[in-house]
CSV table of C-alpha atoms in Angstrom, one decimal:
chain,number,residue,atom,x,y,z
A,13,MET,CA,29.6,-58.1,4.8
A,14,ALA,CA,27.4,-55.9,2.6
A,15,GLY,CA,29.4,-56.9,-0.5
A,16,MET,CA,29.0,-60.5,0.3
A,17,ARG,CA,25.2,-60.1,0.7
A,18,THR,CA,25.0,-58.3,-2.7
A,19,ALA,CA,27.1,-61.0,-4.4
A,20,LEU,CA,24.9,-63.8,-2.8
A,21,ALA,CA,21.9,-62.0,-4.1
A,22,CYS,CA,23.3,-61.9,-7.6
A,23,LEU,CA,24.2,-65.6,-7.4
A,24,LEU,CA,20.6,-66.5,-6.5
A,25,LEU,CA,19.4,-64.6,-9.5
A,26,ALA,CA,22.0,-66.1,-11.7
A,27,ILE,CA,20.7,-69.7,-10.9
A,28,ALA,CA,17.0,-68.7,-11.1
A,29,THR,CA,15.3,-70.3,-14.2
A,30,PRO,CA,14.6,-67.5,-16.7
A,31,ALA,CA,11.7,-67.8,-19.1
A,32,ALA,CA,14.1,-67.4,-22.0
A,33,ALA,CA,17.7,-68.5,-22.0
A,34,GLN,CA,19.2,-65.3,-23.3
A,35,LEU,CA,17.4,-63.1,-20.8
A,36,ARG,CA,19.1,-62.8,-17.3
A,37,PRO,CA,17.4,-61.1,-14.4
A,38,LEU,CA,19.5,-58.8,-12.1
A,39,VAL,CA,18.0,-57.5,-8.9
A,40,ALA,CA,18.7,-54.2,-7.0
A,41,PRO,CA,18.5,-55.6,-3.4
A,42,PRO,CA,16.4,-53.5,-1.1
A,43,ALA,CA,17.5,-52.2,2.2
A,44,ASP,CA,15.1,-54.4,4.1
A,45,ALA,CA,11.7,-56.2,3.9
A,46,ALA,CA,10.0,-52.9,4.8
A,47,VAL,CA,11.4,-51.2,1.7
A,48,ALA,CA,10.5,-54.2,-0.4
A,49,ALA,CA,6.9,-54.1,0.8
A,50,ARG,CA,6.5,-50.3,0.6
A,51,ASP,CA,8.2,-49.5,-2.7
A,52,GLY,CA,8.7,-52.7,-4.6
A,53,VAL,CA,12.0,-53.9,-6.0
A,54,ASP,CA,13.5,-53.1,-9.3
A,55,VAL,CA,14.7,-56.1,-11.4
A,56,PHE,CA,16.6,-55.5,-14.7
A,57,LEU,CA,16.0,-58.2,-17.4
A,58,ILE,CA,19.2,-58.1,-19.5
A,59,ASN,CA,19.3,-59.5,-23.1
A,60,GLU,CA,22.6,-61.3,-23.5
A,61,GLY,CA,21.7,-62.8,-26.9
A,62,ARG,CA,22.3,-61.6,-30.3
A,63,ASP,CA,18.6,-61.2,-31.2
A,64,ALA,CA,15.7,-59.2,-29.7
A,65,ALA,CA,13.7,-61.3,-27.3
A,66,PRO,CA,10.1,-60.9,-25.9
A,67,ILE,CA,9.8,-60.1,-22.2
A,68,ALA,CA,9.8,-63.3,-20.3
A,69,ALA,CA,10.6,-63.2,-16.6
A,70,PRO,CA,10.3,-65.6,-13.6
A,71,GLU,CA,7.1,-65.2,-11.6
A,72,GLU,CA,9.0,-65.3,-8.3
A,73,ILE,CA,12.6,-64.4,-7.5
A,74,GLU,CA,14.4,-65.1,-4.2
A,75,THR,CA,17.0,-62.6,-3.0
A,76,ILE,CA,18.6,-61.2,0.1
A,77,ALA,CA,18.1,-57.7,1.4
A,78,ARG,CA,21.0,-55.7,2.4
A,79,ASP,CA,20.3,-56.2,6.1
A,80,GLY,CA,20.6,-60.0,5.5
A,81,THR,CA,16.8,-60.9,5.5
A,82,ALA,CA,15.8,-63.6,3.0
A,83,LEU,CA,13.0,-62.3,0.6
A,84,LYS,CA,10.8,-63.9,-1.9
A,85,LEU,CA,9.5,-61.4,-4.6
A,86,SER,CA,6.5,-61.6,-6.9
A,87,LEU,CA,6.4,-60.1,-10.3
A,88,ILE,CA,4.0,-57.3,-10.9
A,89,ARG,CA,2.3,-58.5,-14.0
A,90,SER,CA,1.6,-55.1,-15.6
A,91,THR,CA,5.4,-54.4,-15.8
A,92,ALA,CA,6.0,-57.5,-17.9
A,93,GLU,CA,4.2,-56.0,-20.8
A,94,GLY,CA,6.0,-54.1,-23.5
A,95,PRO,CA,8.1,-54.4,-26.6
A,96,ALA,CA,10.8,-57.0,-27.1
A,97,VAL,CA,14.1,-56.5,-25.3
A,98,PRO,CA,16.7,-55.5,-27.9
A,99,ALA,CA,20.0,-57.4,-28.2
A,100,GLY,CA,22.4,-56.1,-25.7
A,101,GLY,CA,19.7,-54.0,-24.0
A,102,PHE,CA,17.5,-54.4,-20.9
A,103,THR,CA,14.1,-53.6,-19.5
A,104,LYS,CA,13.1,-52.7,-16.0
A,105,LEU,CA,10.5,-54.9,-14.1
A,106,ARG,CA,8.9,-54.3,-10.8
A,107,TYR,CA,8.5,-57.0,-8.1
A,108,ARG,CA,6.7,-56.8,-4.8
A,109,LEU,CA,7.2,-58.7,-1.6
A,110,ALA,CA,5.3,-62.0,-1.6
A,111,PRO,CA,2.6,-62.6,1.1
A,112,LEU,CA,4.1,-63.7,4.4
A,113,SER,CA,2.2,-67.1,4.0
A,114,GLU,CA,4.3,-67.7,0.8
A,115,ALA,CA,7.6,-66.1,2.0
A,116,PRO,CA,8.8,-66.8,5.4
A,117,LEU,CA,11.2,-64.1,6.7
A,118,VAL,CA,14.2,-65.4,8.4
A,119,ALA,CA,16.6,-63.7,10.9
A,120,ASP,CA,16.0,-62.7,14.5
A,121,ARG,CA,12.6,-61.1,13.9
A,122,GLY,CA,10.5,-64.0,15.1
A,123,SER,CA,9.2,-66.9,13.0
A,124,VAL,CA,6.6,-66.2,10.4
A,125,SER,CA,4.4,-69.0,9.1
A,126,GLY,CA,0.8,-69.5,8.2
A,127,GLY,CA,-1.9,-71.0,6.0
A,128,GLU,CA,-3.2,-69.5,2.8
A,129,SER,CA,-4.5,-66.3,4.3
A,130,GLU,CA,-3.2,-66.1,7.8
A,131,GLY,CA,0.2,-65.3,9.1
A,132,SER,CA,1.6,-66.3,12.6
A,133,ILE,CA,4.1,-64.4,14.8
A,134,THR,CA,5.7,-66.2,17.7
A,135,ALA,CA,6.8,-63.9,20.4
A,136,SER,CA,7.5,-64.2,24.2
A,137,ARG,CA,3.9,-64.0,25.0
A,138,GLY,CA,2.9,-66.8,22.6
A,139,VAL,CA,1.5,-67.0,19.1
A,140,THR,CA,-0.6,-64.3,17.5
A,141,ASN,CA,-2.3,-64.7,14.1
A,142,GLY,CA,-3.5,-62.2,11.5
A,143,ALA,CA,-3.3,-60.9,8.0
A,144,PHE,CA,-0.1,-59.0,8.7
A,145,ASP,CA,1.0,-58.9,5.0
A,146,ARG,CA,-2.0,-56.7,4.2
A,147,PHE,CA,-1.2,-53.9,6.7
A,148,ARG,CA,0.9,-51.0,5.3
A,149,PRO,CA,2.1,-47.6,6.6
A,150,TYR,CA,-0.1,-44.8,5.3
A,151,GLU,CA,0.7,-41.2,6.5
A,152,PRO,CA,3.8,-40.7,8.7
A,153,THR,CA,3.5,-42.1,12.3
A,154,TYR,CA,5.6,-39.8,14.6
A,155,ILE,CA,5.9,-38.0,17.9
A,156,VAL,CA,7.4,-34.5,17.7
A,157,ALA,CA,7.5,-31.5,20.1
A,158,GLY,CA,8.3,-27.8,19.8
A,159,ALA,CA,8.8,-24.7,21.9
A,160,GLY,CA,6.3,-22.3,23.0
A,161,SER,CA,2.7,-22.9,21.8
A,162,SER,CA,3.8,-25.7,19.4
A,163,ARG,CA,3.8,-28.2,22.2
A,164,ALA,CA,3.7,-31.9,21.2
A,165,LYS,CA,2.1,-33.5,18.2
A,166,LEU,CA,1.6,-37.3,17.8
A,167,GLN,CA,0.2,-39.2,14.9
A,168,ALA,CA,-0.4,-42.8,14.1
A,169,SER,CA,-1.6,-44.1,10.6
A,170,PHE,CA,-2.0,-47.3,8.7
A,171,SER,CA,-3.9,-48.8,5.8
A,172,PHE,CA,-5.3,-52.3,5.4
A,173,GLN,CA,-6.3,-54.3,2.3
A,174,PRO,CA,-9.4,-56.3,3.2
A,175,PHE,CA,-9.6,-58.5,0.2
A,176,ASP,CA,-6.3,-60.4,-0.7
A,177,HIS,CA,-7.5,-61.3,-4.3
A,178,GLY,CA,-10.2,-60.9,-6.8
A,179,VAL,CA,-12.0,-57.8,-8.2
A,180,LEU,CA,-12.1,-56.1,-4.7
A,181,ALA,CA,-8.4,-56.6,-3.9
A,182,PRO,CA,-7.6,-52.9,-4.9
A,183,ILE,CA,-9.9,-51.6,-2.1
A,184,ARG,CA,-7.9,-50.1,1.0
A,185,VAL,CA,-9.2,-49.0,4.4
A,186,ALA,CA,-7.0,-46.5,6.3
A,187,TYR,CA,-7.1,-44.8,9.5
A,188,THR,CA,-5.1,-41.8,10.8
A,189,GLN,CA,-5.3,-40.2,14.2
A,190,THR,CA,-3.5,-36.9,15.1
A,191,ILE,CA,-3.2,-35.8,18.8
A,192,PHE,CA,-2.0,-32.3,20.1
A,193,TRP,CA,-0.5,-32.6,23.5
A,194,ALA,CA,0.2,-29.6,25.8
A,195,ILE,CA,3.2,-31.1,27.5
A,196,GLY,CA,5.0,-28.7,29.9
A,197,THR,CA,1.6,-27.4,31.2
A,198,PRO,CA,-0.1,-28.5,34.5
A,199,SER,CA,-1.6,-32.0,34.0
A,200,GLY,CA,-0.4,-32.0,30.3
A,201,PRO,CA,-3.9,-32.1,28.8
A,202,ILE,CA,-4.7,-33.4,25.2
A,203,THR,CA,-5.9,-30.1,23.6
A,204,ALA,CA,-7.2,-31.5,20.3
A,205,THR,CA,-7.6,-34.8,18.4
A,206,ILE,CA,-8.4,-35.5,14.7
A,207,TYR,CA,-9.9,-38.7,13.5
A,208,ARG,CA,-9.5,-39.7,9.9
A,209,PRO,CA,-11.0,-42.9,8.6
A,210,GLU,CA,-10.8,-43.5,4.8
A,211,VAL,CA,-11.8,-46.0,2.2
A,212,PHE,CA,-10.4,-45.9,-1.4
A,213,TYR,CA,-9.9,-47.9,-4.5
A,214,GLU,CA,-6.3,-47.9,-5.8
A,215,ARG,CA,-4.9,-49.2,-8.9
A,216,GLU,CA,-1.4,-49.4,-10.5
A,217,PHE,CA,-0.8,-48.0,-14.0
A,218,GLY,CA,2.6,-49.2,-15.2
A,219,ASP,CA,5.3,-49.6,-12.7
A,220,SER,CA,5.5,-45.9,-11.6
A,221,MET,CA,1.9,-44.6,-11.2
A,222,LYS,CA,-0.9,-45.2,-8.8
A,223,ILE,CA,-4.4,-43.7,-8.9
A,224,ALA,CA,-6.9,-43.8,-6.1
A,225,VAL,CA,-10.6,-42.7,-5.8
A,226,GLY,CA,-11.9,-42.6,-2.2
A,227,TYR,CA,-13.9,-41.1,0.7
A,228,ARG,CA,-12.5,-39.5,3.8
A,229,HIS,CA,-14.0,-38.3,7.0
A,230,ASP,CA,-12.2,-35.8,9.3
A,231,SER,CA,-13.7,-35.1,12.8
A,232,ASN,CA,-12.6,-33.6,16.1
A,233,GLY,CA,-14.8,-35.9,18.0
A,234,GLY,CA,-16.8,-33.0,19.4
A,235,GLY,CA,-20.4,-32.6,20.5
A,236,VAL,CA,-23.2,-30.6,19.2
A,237,ALA,CA,-21.7,-27.3,20.3
A,238,ASP,CA,-18.1,-27.8,19.1
A,239,SER,CA,-18.2,-30.4,16.3
A,240,VAL,CA,-16.3,-30.2,13.1
A,241,ASP,CA,-17.1,-33.1,10.6
A,242,LEU,CA,-15.8,-32.9,7.1
A,243,ASN,CA,-16.8,-35.5,4.5
A,244,ARG,CA,-15.2,-35.5,1.1
A,245,PHE,CA,-14.7,-37.6,-2.0
A,246,TYR,CA,-11.3,-37.4,-3.7
A,247,ILE,CA,-9.2,-38.6,-6.5
A,248,ARG,CA,-5.4,-38.5,-6.4
A,249,ALA,CA,-2.5,-39.9,-8.4
A,250,ASN,CA,1.1,-40.6,-7.5
A,251,GLN,CA,3.8,-40.5,-10.2
A,252,ARG,CA,7.2,-41.8,-9.3
A,253,PHE,CA,10.3,-40.6,-11.0
A,254,ASP,CA,13.6,-42.5,-10.7
A,255,LEU,CA,16.3,-39.9,-10.5
A,256,GLY,CA,19.2,-42.2,-10.9
A,257,GLY,CA,21.4,-43.6,-8.2
A,258,ARG,CA,19.5,-44.0,-4.9
A,259,TRP,CA,17.1,-41.1,-5.5
A,260,ARG,CA,13.5,-40.9,-6.4
A,261,LEU,CA,10.9,-38.1,-6.7
A,262,ASP,CA,7.1,-38.6,-6.1
A,263,ILE,CA,4.5,-36.1,-7.1
A,264,ALA,CA,0.9,-36.7,-5.9
A,265,PRO,CA,-1.8,-34.2,-6.9
A,266,GLU,CA,-5.2,-34.6,-5.4
A,267,ALA,CA,-8.7,-33.0,-6.0
A,268,TYR,CA,-11.6,-33.2,-3.6
A,269,GLY,CA,-15.1,-32.0,-2.9
A,270,PHE,CA,-16.9,-31.6,0.4
A,271,PHE,CA,-20.5,-32.8,1.0
A,272,GLY,CA,-23.0,-33.0,3.9
A,273,PRO,CA,-23.0,-31.1,7.2
A,274,ARG,CA,-19.7,-29.6,8.4
A,275,GLY,CA,-20.6,-28.6,12.0
A,276,LEU,CA,-19.0,-25.4,12.9
A,277,ALA,CA,-16.8,-25.3,9.7
A,278,ARG,CA,-19.5,-24.3,7.2
A,279,ASP,CA,-17.1,-22.3,5.1
A,280,VAL,CA,-14.1,-24.6,5.4
A,281,ASP,CA,-13.7,-24.7,1.6
A,282,ARG,CA,-12.5,-21.0,1.8
A,283,PHE,CA,-9.5,-22.2,3.7
A,284,PHE,CA,-9.0,-25.9,2.6
A,285,GLY,CA,-9.9,-25.3,-1.1
A,286,PHE,CA,-10.7,-28.2,-3.3
A,287,GLY,CA,-7.3,-29.8,-3.9
A,288,GLY,CA,-3.7,-30.0,-3.0
A,289,ILE,CA,-0.4,-31.6,-3.9
A,290,THR,CA,2.3,-33.7,-2.1
A,291,ALA,CA,5.9,-33.9,-3.3
A,292,SER,CA,8.5,-36.2,-1.8
A,293,LEU,CA,12.3,-36.4,-2.5
A,294,LEU,CA,13.7,-39.7,-1.2
A,295,GLU,CA,17.2,-41.0,-1.0
A,296,GLU,CA,17.0,-44.8,-0.5
A,297,ASP,CA,17.9,-45.6,3.1
A,298,GLY,CA,18.7,-42.0,3.6
A,299,VAL,CA,17.1,-38.5,3.8
A,300,LYS,CA,13.6,-37.8,2.8
A,301,LEU,CA,12.0,-34.5,2.3
A,302,SER,CA,8.2,-34.2,1.7
A,303,VAL,CA,5.9,-31.2,1.5
A,304,GLN,CA,2.1,-31.3,1.5
A,305,ALA,CA,0.2,-28.1,0.3
A,306,ARG,CA,-3.5,-27.3,-0.1
A,307,GLY,CA,-5.5,-24.1,-0.6
A,308,ASN,CA,-8.1,-22.1,-2.3
A,309,PRO,CA,-6.6,-19.8,-5.0
A,310,GLY,CA,-9.7,-17.7,-5.0
A,311,THR,CA,-9.3,-16.7,-1.4
A,312,GLY,CA,-5.6,-16.9,-1.2
A,313,ARG,CA,-5.9,-19.1,1.9
A,314,GLY,CA,-4.3,-22.5,2.5
A,315,ALA,CA,-1.7,-24.4,4.3
A,316,ALA,CA,1.6,-26.2,3.8
A,317,GLU,CA,3.4,-28.9,6.0
A,318,LEU,CA,7.0,-29.9,5.6
A,319,PHE,CA,8.4,-33.3,6.8
A,320,ALA,CA,12.1,-34.1,7.0
A,321,SER,CA,13.4,-37.4,8.2
A,322,TYR,CA,16.7,-39.5,8.3
A,323,PRO,CA,17.1,-43.2,9.5
A,324,LEU,CA,18.7,-43.3,12.9
A,325,ARG,CA,20.4,-46.6,12.1
A,326,ARG,CA,22.7,-44.8,9.7
A,327,LEU,CA,24.0,-43.0,12.7
A,328,GLY,CA,24.9,-46.3,14.5
A,329,GLY,CA,23.5,-48.3,17.3
A,330,GLY,CA,20.9,-50.1,15.2
A,331,LEU,CA,18.0,-48.1,16.3
A,332,GLY,CA,15.2,-48.8,13.8
A,333,LEU,CA,13.5,-45.3,14.0
A,334,TYR,CA,13.8,-42.1,12.1
A,335,LEU,CA,15.0,-38.7,13.1
A,336,PHE,CA,11.9,-36.5,12.2
A,337,GLY,CA,11.1,-32.9,11.8
A,338,GLU,CA,7.7,-31.3,11.0
A,339,ALA,CA,6.9,-27.7,10.2
A,340,PHE,CA,3.3,-26.3,9.5
A,341,THR,CA,2.2,-23.0,8.3
A,342,GLY,CA,-1.3,-21.8,7.4
A,343,TYR,CA,-4.9,-22.5,8.2
A,344,GLY,CA,-6.4,-25.7,9.7
A,345,GLU,CA,-3.8,-27.7,11.5
A,346,GLN,CA,-6.5,-28.3,14.1
A,347,LEU,CA,-10.1,-28.6,13.0
A,348,LEU,CA,-11.5,-26.2,15.4
A,349,ARG,CA,-8.9,-23.7,14.3
A,350,TYR,CA,-9.7,-24.2,10.6
A,351,ASN,CA,-10.0,-20.4,10.0
A,352,ARG,CA,-7.0,-19.4,12.1
A,353,ILE,CA,-3.2,-19.2,11.1
A,354,ASP,CA,-0.8,-21.5,12.9
A,355,ASN,CA,3.0,-21.6,12.5
A,356,HIS,CA,4.8,-24.3,14.3
A,357,VAL,CA,8.1,-26.2,14.0
A,358,ARG,CA,8.6,-29.5,15.9
A,359,PHE,CA,11.3,-32.2,16.1
A,360,GLY,CA,11.2,-35.8,17.3
A,361,VAL,CA,11.2,-39.4,16.0
A,362,SER,CA,9.0,-41.5,13.8
A,363,LEU,CA,8.2,-45.1,13.1
A,364,THR,CA,7.3,-44.5,9.4
A,365,ARG,CA,7.7,-41.6,7.1
């Protein structure tokens, strides 16, 4: 069945109208719509002629994901700029999933339709409307638990694009909330919560780099006597490296600076430093390993967090979650413990990774 879907995807591309007769687009079908929305889709423009040809690609391409979902893809314009394609050669372009209002998704996931800026989802409780295509996963969303003092840890995170076009379109608003839950103890209290709203401006540079400049607020939601409130401006970049086959590597360094009152954490920079780095190794539709590290070289203090995940659907049963593991070592897993060392290992499941 997978081979038939891939053949159908290639057939759809073959009958697409190329901008130049000697250039033929060939798509690498994504695993599903979520992959196309998160990572984009590689399309190879192959020159089958005898002469070099300028890059000319269709603005939109329809294809079928490996899970059978029909997709409409839109060209990322910056990837269509470059030297002519040599005879017998190729160039790689990047496409993204078209907005839901332009690309209805078919299959058994509910009907999707809408006007110019609003999508509609029909479910058993009726119709709901919203700008669904502008929500994206941000940090991992998961629930994990460990032995001893590790207890349970829950996190939910998303980003939203308030403006769908124009000069303000690169602005993103994000929110992440992390909860520490003492399961296994009387009444199972919530022992700590971290609230992290953000706003940032993010632009693509080529087809493999993104740079963001933003503001982030971290708070434990405490009162006058036990409040930790961190405000920082940051700049970060993410560079993607295609390793061949189904593998990719992402490296994302970040630099930041604190400002304003910090509550009880007046010396937080001694433990958090002024920057960090995230590195992720991903096999498409397979294992993902990611590590986040930050610290202050001057004090020798910092922290690192490791995430490991694997799609449960690969194990059978069609469950659309990820097997998820998380390990933390260092300072500041909880804001009130910013100057104390924690070492925890937890396992569970995640919705995003």
